Coordinates of C-alpha atoms and ligand atoms in Angstrom, one line a residue:
M49 CA -7.8 17.1 -16.3
N50 CA -4.9 15.4 -18.0
E51 CA -6.0 11.7 -17.6
A52 CA -3.2 10.2 -19.6
F53 CA -1.4 8.7 -16.6
L54 CA -4.4 7.1 -15.0
R55 CA -5.6 5.7 -18.4
A56 CA -2.2 4.1 -18.9
C57 CA -2.3 2.7 -15.4
N58 CA -5.6 1.1 -16.4
G59 CA -4.0 -0.6 -19.4
E60 CA -4.7 1.8 -22.2
A61 CA -1.8 2.4 -24.7
V62 CA -2.1 6.1 -24.4
R63 CA -0.3 8.5 -27.0
P64 CA 1.6 10.6 -26.2
V65 CA 3.0 8.3 -23.5
P66 CA 2.5 9.9 -20.0
V67 CA 5.7 10.7 -18.1
W68 CA 6.6 11.6 -14.5
L69 CA 10.0 11.3 -12.8
M70 CA 10.8 9.6 -9.5
R71 CA 12.1 12.3 -7.1
Q72 CA 10.7 15.0 -9.5
A73 CA 10.4 17.4 -6.5
G74 CA 13.8 18.0 -5.0
R75 CA 17.2 19.5 -4.8
Y76 CA 17.9 19.7 -8.6
L77 CA 15.1 22.4 -8.7
P78 CA 16.2 25.9 -7.7
A79 CA 12.5 26.6 -6.7
Y80 CA 12.8 23.6 -4.2
Q81 CA 16.1 24.9 -2.8
E82 CA 14.5 28.3 -2.3
V83 CA 11.9 26.6 0.0
R84 CA 14.5 24.3 1.7
K85 CA 16.8 27.3 2.5
K86 CA 14.3 28.3 5.2
I87 CA 13.1 24.9 6.5
D88 CA 14.6 21.5 7.2
F89 CA 13.4 18.5 5.2
L90 CA 11.3 16.8 7.9
T91 CA 9.5 20.1 8.8
L92 CA 8.9 20.7 5.1
C93 CA 7.2 17.2 5.0
K94 CA 5.1 18.2 8.0
T95 CA 3.9 21.6 6.7
P96 CA 1.0 20.9 4.3
E97 CA 1.0 24.2 2.5
L98 CA 4.7 24.0 1.7
A99 CA 4.7 20.3 0.9
A100 CA 1.9 20.9 -1.5
K101 CA 3.8 23.8 -3.0
V102 CA 6.9 21.7 -3.8
T103 CA 4.7 18.9 -5.1
I104 CA 3.3 21.2 -7.7
Q105 CA 6.7 22.7 -8.7
P106 CA 7.7 20.0 -11.2
V107 CA 4.2 19.9 -12.7
D108 CA 4.5 23.6 -13.6
I109 CA 8.3 23.6 -14.4
L110 CA 8.6 20.3 -16.3
G111 CA 5.1 19.6 -17.7
V112 CA 4.9 16.1 -16.2
D113 CA 1.6 14.1 -16.5
A114 CA 1.3 13.3 -12.8
A115 CA 2.2 14.8 -9.4
I116 CA 3.7 12.7 -6.6
L117 CA 3.0 13.7 -3.0
F118 CA 6.0 15.4 -1.4
S119 CA 6.9 13.3 1.7
D120 CA 9.2 10.4 2.4
I121 CA 8.8 6.6 2.9
L122 CA 10.3 6.9 6.4
I123 CA 7.7 9.3 7.7
P124 CA 5.2 6.7 9.1
L125 CA 8.1 4.9 10.9
E126 CA 8.5 7.8 13.3
C127 CA 4.9 7.4 14.4
M128 CA 5.6 3.7 15.3
G129 CA 8.0 4.8 18.0
I130 CA 11.5 5.1 16.5
G131 CA 13.4 8.4 16.2
L132 CA 13.9 9.8 12.6
D133 CA 16.4 12.4 11.5
F134 CA 17.8 13.5 8.2
H135 CA 21.4 14.6 8.4
E136 CA 22.8 16.7 5.5
G137 CA 24.9 14.5 3.3
R138 CA 24.5 11.3 5.5
G139 CA 20.9 10.4 4.7
P140 CA 18.3 9.3 7.1
V141 CA 19.0 8.1 10.7
L142 CA 16.6 5.9 12.6
N143 CA 17.3 5.6 16.3
P144 CA 17.5 3.3 18.2
P145 CA 17.8 0.6 15.5
V146 CA 15.4 -2.4 15.9
R147 CA 17.4 -5.6 16.5
T148 CA 15.9 -7.4 19.5
E149 CA 12.6 -8.6 20.8
Q150 CA 12.5 -5.7 23.2
D151 CA 13.1 -3.3 20.4
I152 CA 10.1 -4.7 18.5
E153 CA 7.9 -4.6 21.6
R154 CA 8.5 -0.8 21.8
L155 CA 6.9 -0.3 18.4
H156 CA 3.2 0.1 17.7
P157 CA 0.8 0.5 14.8
I158 CA -0.2 4.0 13.6
D159 CA -3.5 5.9 13.6
P160 CA -3.1 7.8 10.3
D161 CA -5.8 10.4 11.1
A162 CA -4.0 11.4 14.2
D163 CA -0.3 10.5 13.5
V164 CA 0.1 11.6 9.9
S165 CA -2.7 14.2 9.6
F166 CA -0.2 16.5 7.9
V167 CA 0.2 14.0 5.0
L168 CA -3.6 13.7 4.6
E169 CA -4.0 17.5 4.7
T170 CA -1.3 17.9 2.1
I171 CA -3.2 15.4 -0.2
R172 CA -6.5 17.4 0.4
I173 CA -4.8 20.7 -0.5
L174 CA -3.2 19.1 -3.6
R175 CA -6.4 17.7 -4.9
K176 CA -7.9 21.2 -4.9
E177 CA -4.8 22.9 -6.4
L178 CA -4.3 20.2 -9.0
S179 CA -7.9 19.9 -10.1
G180 CA -8.0 20.4 -13.9
K181 CA -4.2 19.7 -14.1
V182 CA -2.8 16.2 -13.4
P183 CA -3.6 13.3 -11.1
L184 CA -1.9 12.9 -7.7
I185 CA 0.1 9.8 -6.8
G186 CA 0.4 8.8 -3.1
F187 CA 3.1 6.4 -2.0
S188 CA 4.5 4.2 0.7
G189 CA 7.6 2.1 1.3
A190 CA 7.1 -1.7 1.1
P191 CA 7.5 -3.6 4.4
F192 CA 10.8 -5.2 3.5
T193 CA 12.4 -1.8 2.6
L194 CA 11.0 -0.1 5.7
A195 CA 12.3 -3.0 7.8
T196 CA 15.8 -2.6 6.5
Y197 CA 15.8 1.1 7.5
M198 CA 14.6 0.2 11.0
I199 CA 17.0 -2.7 11.5
E200 CA 20.1 -1.0 10.1
G201 CA 19.2 2.4 11.6
G202 CA 19.6 4.0 8.2
T203 CA 21.0 3.2 4.7
S204 CA 23.4 0.3 4.5
K205 CA 25.8 -1.3 2.0
S206 CA 25.8 -4.9 3.3
F207 CA 22.5 -5.0 5.2
V208 CA 24.3 -7.3 7.7
N209 CA 21.8 -6.6 10.5
T210 CA 18.8 -7.3 8.3
K211 CA 20.2 -10.6 7.0
R212 CA 21.3 -11.5 10.5
M213 CA 17.7 -11.0 11.9
L214 CA 16.1 -12.7 8.8
F215 CA 18.3 -15.8 9.1
E216 CA 19.1 -16.0 12.8
S217 CA 15.7 -14.9 14.2
P218 CA 13.1 -15.4 11.5
H219 CA 10.3 -15.2 14.0
L220 CA 11.4 -11.7 15.1
F221 CA 11.8 -10.7 11.5
S222 CA 8.3 -11.9 10.6
R223 CA 6.8 -10.1 13.6
L224 CA 8.4 -6.8 12.4
M225 CA 7.1 -7.5 8.9
D226 CA 3.6 -8.2 10.1
L227 CA 3.5 -4.9 12.1
L228 CA 4.9 -3.0 9.1
T229 CA 2.3 -4.5 6.8
E230 CA -0.5 -3.4 9.1
V231 CA 1.1 0.1 9.2
V232 CA 1.5 0.4 5.4
L233 CA -2.0 -0.9 4.8
S234 CA -3.6 1.7 7.1
Y235 CA -1.3 4.4 5.8
I236 CA -2.2 3.8 2.1
K237 CA -6.0 3.5 2.9
A238 CA -5.8 6.9 4.6
Q239 CA -4.1 8.4 1.6
I240 CA -6.7 7.0 -0.8
K241 CA -9.5 8.3 1.5
A242 CA -7.9 11.7 1.5
G243 CA -7.8 11.8 -2.3
A244 CA -4.7 10.0 -3.7
Q245 CA -5.5 8.8 -7.2
A246 CA -2.8 6.2 -7.6
I247 CA -0.4 4.6 -5.2
Q248 CA 3.3 3.7 -5.8
V249 CA 4.9 1.2 -3.4
F250 CA 8.7 1.5 -3.3
D251 CA 10.7 -1.6 -2.5
T252 CA 14.1 -0.1 -2.9
W253 CA 16.1 -2.8 -1.1
A254 CA 14.1 -6.0 -1.8
G255 CA 16.6 -6.7 -4.6
I256 CA 19.3 -7.7 -2.0
L257 CA 17.3 -11.0 -1.5
T258 CA 17.7 -14.1 -3.6
R259 CA 14.6 -15.1 -5.6
E260 CA 13.7 -17.8 -3.0
D261 CA 14.1 -15.4 0.0
Y262 CA 12.2 -12.6 -1.9
K263 CA 9.4 -15.0 -2.5
R264 CA 9.2 -16.1 1.1
H265 CA 10.2 -13.0 3.1
A266 CA 9.2 -9.9 1.1
L267 CA 6.5 -10.6 -1.5
P268 CA 3.8 -12.2 0.7
Y269 CA 3.5 -9.0 2.7
V270 CA 3.2 -6.8 -0.4
T271 CA 0.6 -9.2 -1.7
R272 CA -1.3 -8.9 1.6
I273 CA -1.3 -5.1 1.2
F274 CA -2.6 -5.1 -2.4
K275 CA -5.3 -7.7 -1.4
G276 CA -6.3 -5.5 1.5
L277 CA -6.7 -2.6 -0.9
E278 CA -8.8 -4.4 -3.5
G279 CA -11.9 -2.5 -4.5
S280 CA -10.4 0.9 -3.5
G281 CA -10.7 2.0 -7.2
V282 CA -7.1 3.3 -7.6
P283 CA -4.3 1.7 -9.5
F284 CA -1.1 0.4 -7.7
I285 CA 2.4 0.6 -9.0
Y286 CA 5.0 -1.7 -7.4
F287 CA 8.7 -0.7 -7.9
V288 CA 11.5 -3.1 -6.8
F289 CA 14.8 -1.3 -7.4
N290 CA 17.5 -3.7 -8.6
G291 CA 14.8 -6.4 -8.9
G292 CA 15.5 -7.8 -12.4
H293 CA 16.1 -11.3 -10.9
V294 CA 12.7 -11.4 -9.3
L295 CA 10.5 -10.0 -12.1
E296 CA 8.4 -13.2 -12.7
I297 CA 7.7 -13.2 -9.0
V298 CA 6.8 -9.5 -8.8
R299 CA 4.1 -10.2 -11.3
D300 CA 2.2 -12.1 -8.6
S301 CA 2.1 -9.1 -6.3
G302 CA -1.3 -7.9 -7.5
A303 CA -0.1 -4.5 -8.6
E304 CA -1.5 -3.2 -11.9
V305 CA 1.7 -1.5 -12.9
I306 CA 5.3 -2.9 -12.5
G307 CA 8.0 -0.3 -12.1
L308 CA 11.4 -1.2 -13.8
D309 CA 14.8 0.1 -13.0
W310 CA 17.2 0.7 -15.9
R311 CA 19.2 -2.5 -15.5
T312 CA 16.4 -4.7 -17.1
D313 CA 15.5 -3.4 -20.5
I314 CA 11.7 -3.2 -21.1
K315 CA 11.9 -5.7 -24.0
T316 CA 13.4 -8.4 -21.7
A317 CA 11.0 -7.4 -18.9
I318 CA 8.0 -7.9 -21.2
S319 CA 9.3 -11.3 -22.3
R320 CA 9.3 -12.4 -18.7
L321 CA 6.2 -10.5 -17.4
G322 CA 4.1 -11.3 -20.4
P323 CA 2.6 -9.0 -23.1
D324 CA -0.3 -8.1 -20.7
A325 CA 2.0 -6.3 -18.4
I326 CA 1.7 -2.6 -17.8
V327 CA 5.1 -1.2 -17.1
Q328 CA 6.7 2.0 -15.8
G329 CA 10.2 3.2 -16.5
N330 CA 13.1 3.0 -17.2
L331 CA 15.6 5.5 -18.6
D332 CA 19.0 5.4 -16.7
P333 CA 18.9 8.6 -14.6
G334 CA 22.5 9.1 -15.6
A335 CA 21.4 9.5 -19.3
L336 CA 20.3 13.0 -18.4
F337 CA 24.0 13.9 -18.6
L338 CA 24.1 13.0 -22.3
P339 CA 24.0 15.6 -25.0
E340 CA 20.6 16.2 -26.5
H341 CA 20.9 14.0 -29.6
E342 CA 22.1 11.0 -27.6
L343 CA 19.4 11.5 -24.9
R344 CA 16.8 11.6 -27.7
S345 CA 17.9 8.3 -29.1
R346 CA 17.8 6.6 -25.7
V347 CA 14.3 8.0 -25.0
D348 CA 13.3 6.7 -28.4
S349 CA 14.6 3.3 -27.5
V350 CA 12.8 3.1 -24.2
L351 CA 9.5 4.3 -25.9
R352 CA 9.9 1.7 -28.7
Q353 CA 10.4 -1.1 -26.2
G354 CA 7.4 0.2 -24.2
R355 CA 5.2 -0.4 -27.2
E356 CA 5.5 -4.1 -26.6
A357 CA 3.8 -3.7 -23.2
K358 CA 0.0 -3.5 -22.9
A359 CA 0.6 0.1 -21.7
H360 CA 3.7 2.1 -20.8
I361 CA 4.3 5.0 -18.4
F362 CA 7.6 6.7 -19.0
N363 CA 9.8 7.3 -16.0
L364 CA 13.5 7.2 -14.9
G365 CA 14.8 3.8 -13.6
H366 CA 15.3 5.5 -10.3
G367 CA 15.2 9.0 -8.8
I368 CA 16.5 12.0 -10.6
M369 CA 20.0 13.1 -9.4
P370 CA 20.4 16.5 -7.6
E371 CA 23.1 17.4 -10.2
I372 CA 20.8 17.3 -13.2
P373 CA 20.1 20.8 -14.7
P374 CA 16.3 21.4 -14.6
E375 CA 16.3 22.3 -18.3
K376 CA 17.5 18.8 -19.1
A377 CA 14.6 17.3 -17.1
R378 CA 12.2 19.5 -19.0
L379 CA 13.8 18.5 -22.3
L380 CA 13.3 14.9 -21.3
V381 CA 9.5 15.4 -20.7
E382 CA 9.2 17.2 -24.1
L383 CA 11.1 14.4 -25.9
V384 CA 8.9 11.7 -24.4
H385 CA 5.8 13.6 -25.6
E386 CA 7.2 14.5 -29.0
L387 CA 8.6 11.0 -29.8
S388 CA 5.5 9.1 -28.7
S389 CA 2.8 11.2 -30.3
Ligands
CP3_300 O1 9.5 11.6 -5.7 C1 9.1 12.7 -5.2 O2 9.4 13.8 -5.7 C2 8.3 12.6 -3.9 C3 9.0 12.7 -2.7 C4 9.9 11.5 -2.3 C5 11.0 11.7 -1.5 N1 11.5 10.5 -1.1 C6 11.6 13.0 -1.1 C7 12.9 13.2 -0.5 C8 9.7 10.1 -2.4 C9 8.7 9.3 -3.2 C10 10.8 9.5 -1.6 C11 10.9 8.0 -1.5 C12 12.1 7.5 -0.8 N2 12.7 8.0 0.3 C13 12.7 6.2 -1.1 C14 12.2 5.3 -2.2 C15 12.7 5.7 -3.5 C16 14.2 5.5 -3.7 O3 14.9 6.5 -3.8 O4 14.5 4.3 -3.8 C17 13.7 6.0 -0.2 C18 14.7 4.8 -0.1 C19 13.7 7.2 0.7 C20 14.7 7.4 1.9 C21 15.4 8.6 1.8 N3 14.9 9.9 1.8 C22 16.8 8.7 1.6 C23 17.8 7.6 1.5 C24 17.1 10.1 1.6 C25 18.5 10.7 1.6 C26 19.1 10.7 0.3 C27 19.1 12.0 -0.4 O5 18.8 12.0 -1.6 O6 19.4 13.0 0.3 C28 15.9 10.8 1.7 C29 15.7 12.3 1.7 C30 14.8 12.9 0.7 N4 13.6 12.3 0.4 C31 15.0 14.1 -0.1 C32 13.8 14.3 -0.8 C33 13.5 15.4 -1.7 C34 16.2 15.0 0.1 C35 15.9 15.9 1.2 C36 16.6 17.2 1.1 O7 17.7 17.4 1.5 O8 15.9 18.2 0.7

């Protein structure tokens, strides 16, 4: 098996540098669209053979060094007692939104073996089909990010309802966060037991918090999760999108690998995280629109900066956009391998 990704997670300065792309399975791939033509997104997530198939597509098409389970961070929320729907062009809808004590009382923890058996089955199929190829990354949303989706009822620009609950009813907010922490912990444990070989925790919206609020209202729950997973033998990646201002605090999460978005260059991140940091990232996803020679020089710059870390896993600074031609994504993977060998 190609062990480059796992070795880098464990702190080895691997050459060539391993690379995978956030959202590497998805709409920019014609092979994915072919599957999606016949089936809606949620049903695809819940059909293990097909979820496994689209997970493997970018491994074969792009030549990436890791596969990431095809699913969504919002999947476990549905099992807690809130409606989940994906509307074409409008993103996810969670209904009814969680805003009052009664709303929280309706929610409950999950039993992964019963409630998300399709996720665990997808992982088991993937471990068989990927054996001899690349490792499989499992994932979860972080409690704060999941809480924003539940409270807002979907994506938001201002996060007004989240901030309102956080500041007007901190006890309610912490109750919801405690419940989500329990859910995420059991969900990740089940993924590891089923065969996930690394775990990425996505904290897409924690960057809306000030440093102080992040430290008090988001990080402690993530720390509790990583503590609860100690000794599980798999590396953890923690990615706070738009989290440049909380980097020093993120270092205390207990994750082996820190994911970086493109706004904080790796050199600056290392100066703040320390030279022992293992980082993942962080090419601007928009750079894939550049002509080849300019893309090459940006990839080279990210790789050079990555050498200052203890170990580096190349990735985009956020998910790949649906408008990117697949050949460009493939070229990116080739450039990373070529320029770092
Ligand atoms: O990375 C991968 O290839 C694995 C699969 C994966 C998906 N979502 C598939 C998906 C992963 C790891 C996610 C994580 C996720 N989902 C995050 C965290 C990462 C990030 O982007 O910050 C978040 C915030 C979500 C919530 C979510 N899911 C949104 C806001 C949307 C709608 C936006 C969009 O791009 O349409 C989704 C839908 C979604 N999740 C799609 C895919 C492939 C598109 C569904 C489709 O139409 O086929």
